[in-house]
PDB file of C-alpha atoms in Angstrom:
ATOM      1  CA  ALA A 970      52.745  50.475  39.921  1.00 91.00           C
ATOM      2  CA  ASP A 971      55.501  53.269  40.076  1.00 92.00           C
ATOM      3  CA  VAL A 972      53.708  55.266  37.495  1.00 94.00           C
ATOM      4  CA  ILE A 973      50.161  55.542  36.414  1.00 93.00           C
ATOM      5  CA  VAL A 974      49.352  57.273  33.135  1.00 91.00           C
ATOM      6  CA  ALA A 975      45.922  58.985  32.923  1.00 88.00           C
ATOM      7  CA  ASN A 976      44.689  60.952  29.976  1.00 84.00           C
ATOM      8  CA  GLY A 977      43.502  63.741  32.207  1.00 75.00           C
ATOM      9  CA  ALA A 978      40.821  66.413  31.275  1.00 74.00           C
ATOM     10  CA  GLY A 979      38.066  64.396  32.569  1.00 73.00           C
ATOM     11  CA  TYR A 980      38.596  61.315  30.198  1.00 77.00           C
ATOM     12  CA  ASP A 981      38.474  57.865  31.924  1.00 79.00           C
ATOM     13  CA  SER A 982      38.427  59.537  35.310  1.00 81.00           C
ATOM     14  CA  PHE A 983      37.935  56.229  36.820  1.00 90.00           C
ATOM     15  CA  ILE A 984      41.717  55.704  36.693  1.00 90.00           C
ATOM     16  CA  THR A 985      42.468  58.480  39.315  1.00 88.00           C
ATOM     17  CA  LEU A 986      39.720  56.903  41.650  1.00 91.00           C
ATOM     18  CA  LEU A 987      41.381  53.569  41.275  1.00 94.00           C
ATOM     19  CA  ALA A 988      44.745  55.118  42.144  1.00 93.00           C
ATOM     20  CA  SER A 989      43.362  56.996  44.995  1.00 94.00           C
ATOM     21  CA  ALA A 990      41.845  53.859  46.462  1.00 96.00           C
ATOM     22  CA  ALA A 991      45.177  52.195  46.161  1.00 95.00           C
ATOM     23  CA  GLU A 992      46.869  55.165  47.979  1.00 96.00           C
ATOM     24  CA  LYS A 993      48.784  55.796  44.679  1.00 95.00           C
ATOM     25  CA  ASP A 994      47.815  59.433  44.092  1.00 92.00           C
ATOM     26  CA  GLU A 995      51.507  60.505  43.795  1.00 93.00           C
ATOM     27  CA  ALA A 996      52.027  57.942  41.016  1.00 94.00           C
ATOM     28  CA  VAL A 997      49.548  59.323  38.717  1.00 91.00           C
ATOM     29  CA  TYR A 998      51.029  61.174  35.722  1.00 91.00           C
ATOM     30  CA  GLN A 999      48.343  63.021  33.677  1.00 85.00           C
ATOM     31  CA  LEU A1000      48.562  64.125  30.258  1.00 80.00           C
ATOM     32  CA  ALA A1001      46.841  67.400  30.819  1.00 69.00           C
ATOM     33  CA  GLU A1002      44.475  68.935  33.614  1.00 56.00           C
ATOM     34  CA  ASP A1003      42.893  71.357  31.408  1.00 52.00           C
ATOM     35  CA  VAL A1004      41.857  71.154  27.643  1.00 46.00           C
ATOM     36  CA  ASP A1005      41.638  74.922  27.361  1.00 48.00           C
ATOM     37  CA  ASP A1006      45.407  75.356  27.051  1.00 49.00           C
ATOM     38  CA  HIS A1007      45.307  73.978  23.771  1.00 46.00           C
ATOM     39  CA  ASP A1008      47.498  76.513  21.714  1.00 47.00           C
ATOM     40  CA  HIS A1009      46.538  77.388  18.173  1.00 40.00           C
ATOM     41  CA  ALA A1010      48.918  80.417  17.902  1.00 38.00           C
ATOM     42  CA  ASP A1011      49.736  79.581  14.202  1.00 42.00           C
ATOM     43  CA  ASP A1012      46.024  78.829  13.153  1.00 40.00           C
ATOM     44  CA  ASP A1013      44.036  81.998  13.893  1.00 39.00           C
ATOM     45  CA  GLU A1014      41.492  81.318  11.029  1.00 37.00           C
ATOM     46  CA  HIS A1015      39.944  78.543  13.070  1.00 35.00           C
ATOM     47  CA  ASP A1016      38.770  77.798  16.577  1.00 38.00           C
ATOM     48  CA  ASP A1017      38.936  74.570  18.674  1.00 39.00           C
ATOM     49  CA  ASP A1018      35.813  72.543  18.855  1.00 38.00           C
ATOM     50  CA  HIS A1019      35.644  73.245  22.334  1.00 35.00           C
ATOM     51  CA  ASP A1020      35.701  76.949  21.943  1.00 37.00           C
ATOM     52  CA  HIS A1021      32.685  77.032  19.661  1.00 34.00           C
ATOM     53  CA  ASP A1022      29.840  78.977  20.992  1.00 36.00           C
ATOM     54  CA  HIS A1023      26.265  78.411  19.539  1.00 33.00           C
ATOM     55  CA  ASP A1024      23.371  80.403  20.693  1.00 36.00           C
ATOM     56  CA  HIS A1025      20.792  78.017  20.532  1.00 33.00           C
ATOM     57  CA  ASP A1026      18.153  76.667  22.699  1.00 37.00           C
ATOM     58  CA  HIS A1027      19.324  73.550  24.752  1.00 34.00           C
ATOM     59  CA  ASP A1028      17.434  70.343  24.322  1.00 39.00           C
ATOM     60  CA  HIS A1029      19.421  68.712  27.109  1.00 37.00           C
ATOM     61  CA  ASP A1030      20.992  69.929  30.568  1.00 41.00           C
ATOM     62  CA  TYR A1031      24.271  70.366  28.723  1.00 40.00           C
ATOM     63  CA  GLU A1032      24.772  73.984  29.472  1.00 43.00           C
ATOM     64  CA  ALA A1033      28.381  73.949  29.788  1.00 45.00           C
ATOM     65  CA  GLU A1034      30.470  74.505  26.645  1.00 63.00           C
ATOM     66  CA  TYR A1035      31.628  71.157  25.185  1.00 75.00           C
ATOM     67  CA  GLN A1036      35.307  70.290  25.763  1.00 81.00           C
ATOM     68  CA  ASN A1037      37.207  67.890  23.713  1.00 87.00           C
ATOM     69  CA  GLU A1038      38.843  65.130  25.904  1.00 85.00           C
ATOM     70  CA  HIS A1039      40.493  63.265  23.044  1.00 88.00           C
ATOM     71  CA  LEU A1040      43.851  64.693  23.813  1.00 89.00           C
ATOM     72  CA  TRP A1041      45.692  62.014  21.885  1.00 90.00           C
ATOM     73  CA  TYR A1042      44.975  63.678  18.632  1.00 93.00           C
ATOM     74  CA  ASP A1043      46.476  66.928  19.613  1.00 94.00           C
ATOM     75  CA  LEU A1044      49.955  66.182  18.190  1.00 95.00           C
ATOM     76  CA  GLY A1045      51.586  69.204  19.618  1.00 94.00           C
ATOM     77  CA  ARG A1046      50.359  68.368  23.101  1.00 92.00           C
ATOM     78  CA  MET A1047      51.629  64.860  22.653  1.00 93.00           C
ATOM     79  CA  GLU A1048      54.866  66.141  21.428  1.00 95.00           C
ATOM     80  CA  GLU A1049      55.322  67.830  24.842  1.00 93.00           C
ATOM     81  CA  PHE A1050      53.951  65.074  26.835  1.00 93.00           C
ATOM     82  CA  VAL A1051      56.493  62.671  25.417  1.00 94.00           C
ATOM     83  CA  LEU A1052      59.374  64.681  26.232  1.00 95.00           C
ATOM     84  CA  ASP A1053      58.074  65.611  29.798  1.00 94.00           C
ATOM     85  CA  PHE A1054      57.184  61.872  30.349  1.00 94.00           C
ATOM     86  CA  GLY A1055      60.809  60.921  29.386  1.00 96.00           C
ATOM     87  CA  ASP A1056      61.893  63.316  31.974  1.00 95.00           C
ATOM     88  CA  HIS A1057      59.628  61.853  34.548  1.00 94.00           C
ATOM     89  CA  LEU A1058      60.589  58.279  33.793  1.00 96.00           C
ATOM     90  CA  ALA A1059      64.416  59.372  34.020  1.00 96.00           C
ATOM     91  CA  GLU A1060      63.681  60.678  37.404  1.00 95.00           C
ATOM     92  CA  LEU A1061      62.025  57.471  38.717  1.00 94.00           C
ATOM     93  CA  ALA A1062      64.742  55.306  37.365  1.00 96.00           C
ATOM     94  CA  PRO A1063      67.931  57.308  36.672  1.00 97.00           C
ATOM     95  CA  GLN A1064      69.854  54.173  35.686  1.00 98.00           C
ATOM     96  CA  ASN A1065      67.819  54.163  32.481  1.00 97.00           C
ATOM     97  CA  SER A1066      67.539  57.922  32.116  1.00 97.00           C
ATOM     98  CA  GLU A1067      69.634  57.939  28.996  1.00 97.00           C
ATOM     99  CA  LEU A1068      67.400  55.429  27.262  1.00 98.00           C
ATOM    100  CA  TYR A1069      64.233  57.250  28.407  1.00 97.00           C
ATOM    101  CA  THR A1070      65.537  60.552  26.995  1.00 96.00           C
ATOM    102  CA  ALA A1071      66.734  59.269  23.713  1.00 97.00           C
ATOM    103  CA  ASN A1072      63.478  57.272  22.934  1.00 98.00           C
ATOM    104  CA  ALA A1073      61.192  60.302  23.869  1.00 97.00           C
ATOM    105  CA  GLN A1074      63.416  62.677  21.845  1.00 98.00           C
ATOM    106  CA  GLU A1075      63.002  60.223  18.839  1.00 98.00           C
ATOM    107  CA  LEU A1076      59.169  59.899  19.234  1.00 98.00           C
ATOM    108  CA  ALA A1077      58.834  63.599  19.713  1.00 98.00           C
ATOM    109  CA  GLU A1078      60.596  64.282  16.565  1.00 98.00           C
ATOM    110  CA  GLU A1079      58.206  61.964  14.739  1.00 98.00           C
ATOM    111  CA  LEU A1080      55.311  63.656  16.377  1.00 98.00           C
ATOM    112  CA  ALA A1081      56.548  67.309  15.439  1.00 98.00           C
ATOM    113  CA  ALA A1082      57.166  66.014  11.704  1.00 98.00           C
ATOM    114  CA  LEU A1083      53.496  64.533  11.755  1.00 97.00           C
ATOM    115  CA  ASP A1084      52.122  67.667  13.202  1.00 97.00           C
ATOM    116  CA  GLU A1085      53.863  69.858  10.663  1.00 97.00           C
ATOM    117  CA  ARG A1086      52.566  67.718   7.927  1.00 97.00           C
ATOM    118  CA  ASN A1087      49.086  67.970   9.064  1.00 96.00           C
ATOM    119  CA  ARG A1088      49.017  71.630   9.509  1.00 95.00           C
ATOM    120  CA  GLY A1089      50.259  71.912   6.041  1.00 95.00           C
ATOM    121  CA  LEU A1090      47.246  70.338   4.478  1.00 93.00           C
ATOM    122  CA  ASP A1091      45.633  73.723   4.165  1.00 86.00           C
ATOM    123  CA  GLY A1092      42.086  72.825   4.812  1.00 90.00           C
ATOM    124  CA  ALA A1093      40.967  76.476   4.739  1.00 90.00           C
ATOM    125  CA  GLY A1094      37.781  76.732   3.026  1.00 93.00           C
ATOM    126  CA  ARG A1095      36.684  73.334   3.868  1.00 96.00           C
ATOM    127  CA  SER A1096      34.304  72.188   6.466  1.00 97.00           C
ATOM    128  CA  TYR A1097      33.746  69.036   8.402  1.00 98.00           C
ATOM    129  CA  LEU A1098      30.891  67.419  10.562  1.00 98.00           C
ATOM    130  CA  ALA A1099      31.670  64.905  13.430  1.00 97.00           C
ATOM    131  CA  THR A1100      29.373  62.231  14.749  1.00 95.00           C
ATOM    132  CA  GLU A1101      31.830  62.154  17.814  1.00 93.00           C
ATOM    133  CA  GLY A1102      34.539  64.877  18.803  1.00 91.00           C
ATOM    134  CA  VAL A1103      37.657  62.348  18.866  1.00 92.00           C
ATOM    135  CA  SER A1104      39.148  63.769  15.564  1.00 94.00           C
ATOM    136  CA  GLY A1105      38.573  67.403  16.533  1.00 95.00           C
ATOM    137  CA  TYR A1106      42.143  68.500  17.403  1.00 95.00           C
ATOM    138  CA  LEU A1107      43.568  66.830  14.275  1.00 96.00           C
ATOM    139  CA  LEU A1108      41.089  68.456  11.933  1.00 97.00           C
ATOM    140  CA  ASP A1109      41.138  71.917  13.488  1.00 96.00           C
ATOM    141  CA  ASP A1110      44.870  71.934  13.197  1.00 96.00           C
ATOM    142  CA  ALA A1111      44.666  70.845   9.591  1.00 96.00           C
ATOM    143  CA  GLY A1112      42.646  74.041   9.018  1.00 96.00           C
ATOM    144  CA  LEU A1113      39.209  72.551   8.374  1.00 96.00           C
ATOM    145  CA  GLU A1114      36.187  74.420  10.052  1.00 96.00           C
ATOM    146  CA  ASN A1115      34.160  72.358  12.485  1.00 96.00           C
ATOM    147  CA  VAL A1116      30.575  72.857  11.769  1.00 96.00           C
ATOM    148  CA  THR A1117      29.273  70.248  14.357  1.00 96.00           C
ATOM    149  CA  GLU A1118      27.245  71.932  17.163  1.00 94.00           C
ATOM    150  CA  SER A1119      28.562  71.811  20.662  1.00 91.00           C
ATOM    151  CA  GLU A1120      25.181  70.385  21.946  1.00 92.00           C
ATOM    152  CA  PHE A1121      25.365  67.634  19.646  1.00 93.00           C
ATOM    153  CA  LEU A1122      28.738  66.736  20.644  1.00 91.00           C
ATOM    154  CA  SER A1123      27.828  66.867  24.259  1.00 88.00           C
ATOM    155  CA  ALA A1124      24.911  64.626  23.943  1.00 87.00           C
ATOM    156  CA  VAL A1125      27.110  61.832  22.119  1.00 87.00           C
ATOM    157  CA  GLU A1126      29.905  62.350  24.920  1.00 83.00           C
ATOM    158  CA  HIS A1127      27.229  61.555  27.491  1.00 80.00           C
ATOM    159  CA  GLY A1128      26.095  58.757  25.745  1.00 78.00           C
ATOM    160  CA  ASP A1129      22.668  59.902  24.614  1.00 77.00           C
ATOM    161  CA  ASP A1130      20.810  60.141  21.297  1.00 79.00           C
ATOM    162  CA  VAL A1131      20.826  63.768  20.225  1.00 87.00           C
ATOM    163  CA  SER A1132      17.399  65.614  20.164  1.00 91.00           C
ATOM    164  CA  PRO A1133      15.447  65.485  16.925  1.00 94.00           C
ATOM    165  CA  ARG A1134      16.244  69.293  16.349  1.00 94.00           C
ATOM    166  CA  LEU A1135      19.939  68.656  16.445  1.00 93.00           C
ATOM    167  CA  TYR A1136      19.577  65.496  14.650  1.00 94.00           C
ATOM    168  CA  SER A1137      17.680  67.029  11.838  1.00 96.00           C
ATOM    169  CA  ARG A1138      20.208  70.125  11.461  1.00 96.00           C
ATOM    170  CA  ALA A1139      23.195  67.616  11.335  1.00 96.00           C
ATOM    171  CA  LEU A1140      21.368  65.811   8.465  1.00 96.00           C
ATOM    172  CA  ASP A1141      20.767  69.140   6.829  1.00 97.00           C
ATOM    173  CA  GLN A1142      24.474  69.987   7.177  1.00 96.00           C
ATOM    174  CA  THR A1143      25.736  66.693   5.272  1.00 97.00           C
ATOM    175  CA  ARG A1144      24.615  68.582   2.015  1.00 96.00           C
ATOM    176  CA  ASN A1145      27.125  71.276   2.467  1.00 96.00           C
ATOM    177  CA  ILE A1146      30.238  69.639   4.224  1.00 97.00           C
ATOM    178  CA  ASP A1147      33.363  68.537   2.649  1.00 97.00           C
ATOM    179  CA  LEU A1148      34.234  65.733   5.313  1.00 98.00           C
ATOM    180  CA  LEU A1149      32.311  63.430   7.816  1.00 98.00           C
ATOM    181  CA  SER A1150      34.552  62.453  10.785  1.00 98.00           C
ATOM    182  CA  TYR A1151      32.874  59.020  11.896  1.00 97.00           C
ATOM    183  CA  ASN A1152      33.640  57.092  14.861  1.00 93.00           C
ATOM    184  CA  GLY A1153      32.308  53.516  14.451  1.00 91.00           C
ATOM    185  CA  GLN A1154      32.894  52.730  18.090  1.00 89.00           C
ATOM    186  CA  THR A1155      30.104  55.349  19.023  1.00 86.00           C
ATOM    187  CA  GLU A1156      27.724  54.200  16.087  1.00 90.00           C
ATOM    188  CA  THR A1157      24.036  54.792  16.703  1.00 91.00           C
ATOM    189  CA  GLN A1158      21.174  54.637  14.249  1.00 92.00           C
ATOM    190  CA  GLN A1159      21.397  58.424  14.216  1.00 93.00           C
ATOM    191  CA  SER A1160      25.060  58.365  13.383  1.00 94.00           C
ATOM    192  CA  ALA A1161      24.713  55.772  10.701  1.00 96.00           C
ATOM    193  CA  ARG A1162      21.823  57.598   9.063  1.00 96.00           C
ATOM    194  CA  ILE A1163      24.079  60.804   9.254  1.00 97.00           C
ATOM    195  CA  ARG A1164      26.866  58.878   7.716  1.00 97.00           C
ATOM    196  CA  ALA A1165      24.588  57.476   4.867  1.00 98.00           C
ATOM    197  CA  ALA A1166      23.370  61.107   4.043  1.00 98.00           C
ATOM    198  CA  ALA A1167      26.823  62.330   3.869  1.00 98.00           C
ATOM    199  CA  GLU A1168      27.760  59.719   1.379  1.00 98.00           C
ATOM    200  CA  ASP A1169      24.711  60.474  -0.646  1.00 97.00           C
ATOM    201  CA  ALA A1170      25.802  64.108  -0.529  1.00 97.00           C
ATOM    202  CA  GLY A1171      29.142  63.079  -2.100  1.00 97.00           C
ATOM    203  CA  ALA A1172      31.209  64.234   1.117  1.00 97.00           C
ATOM    204  CA  THR A1173      34.219  62.491   2.048  1.00 97.00           C
ATOM    205  CA  VAL A1174      33.764  59.880   4.934  1.00 98.00           C
ATOM    206  CA  LEU A1175      37.011  59.269   7.307  1.00 97.00           C
ATOM    207  CA  GLU A1176      36.778  56.783  10.282  1.00 96.00           C
ATOM    208  CA  PHE A1177      38.744  57.757  13.445  1.00 93.00           C
TER     209      PHE A1177
END
């Protein structure tokens, strides 16, 4: 491979290990190294879900703050990535540079329009709970408040069931949220019950 695209931010980190084993470290092009550079300059009323600070007792050894690695739902970041990657391909294959640049520009414009539409939804005053963090960037940028506890998301990210305390609190939260963000790919008995409780409470359920 002349180029190996990796999501970065720790997501699917196996790809960089494979590249290293194949002595292809220089071929790796990562979407992002650090999730903390996510820019919400125009959205001061809400926080990224990886910035939430919950002062609760920890049930697991997840002391570090939760960081959302699902960067492809960060439309602004994806717009920048497309343009940068187009330039990168143009350097690798100059004979196709005009095609790469034109395609990247077209896609970046589509992403920018989608980002503007999403940010214009005006979700201020509405809240959401997530059974897994995949949709965080998108919903945060739409102005919704993420009420999901960081410890809950960390447990799910590690492939574990959440503690009874966190699970019980999530069930309680379903009575007060506007939206449940649901990822069927990570469905467990716990998440399915949370979904049922949200539906019973009249919350909108969206699958991501």
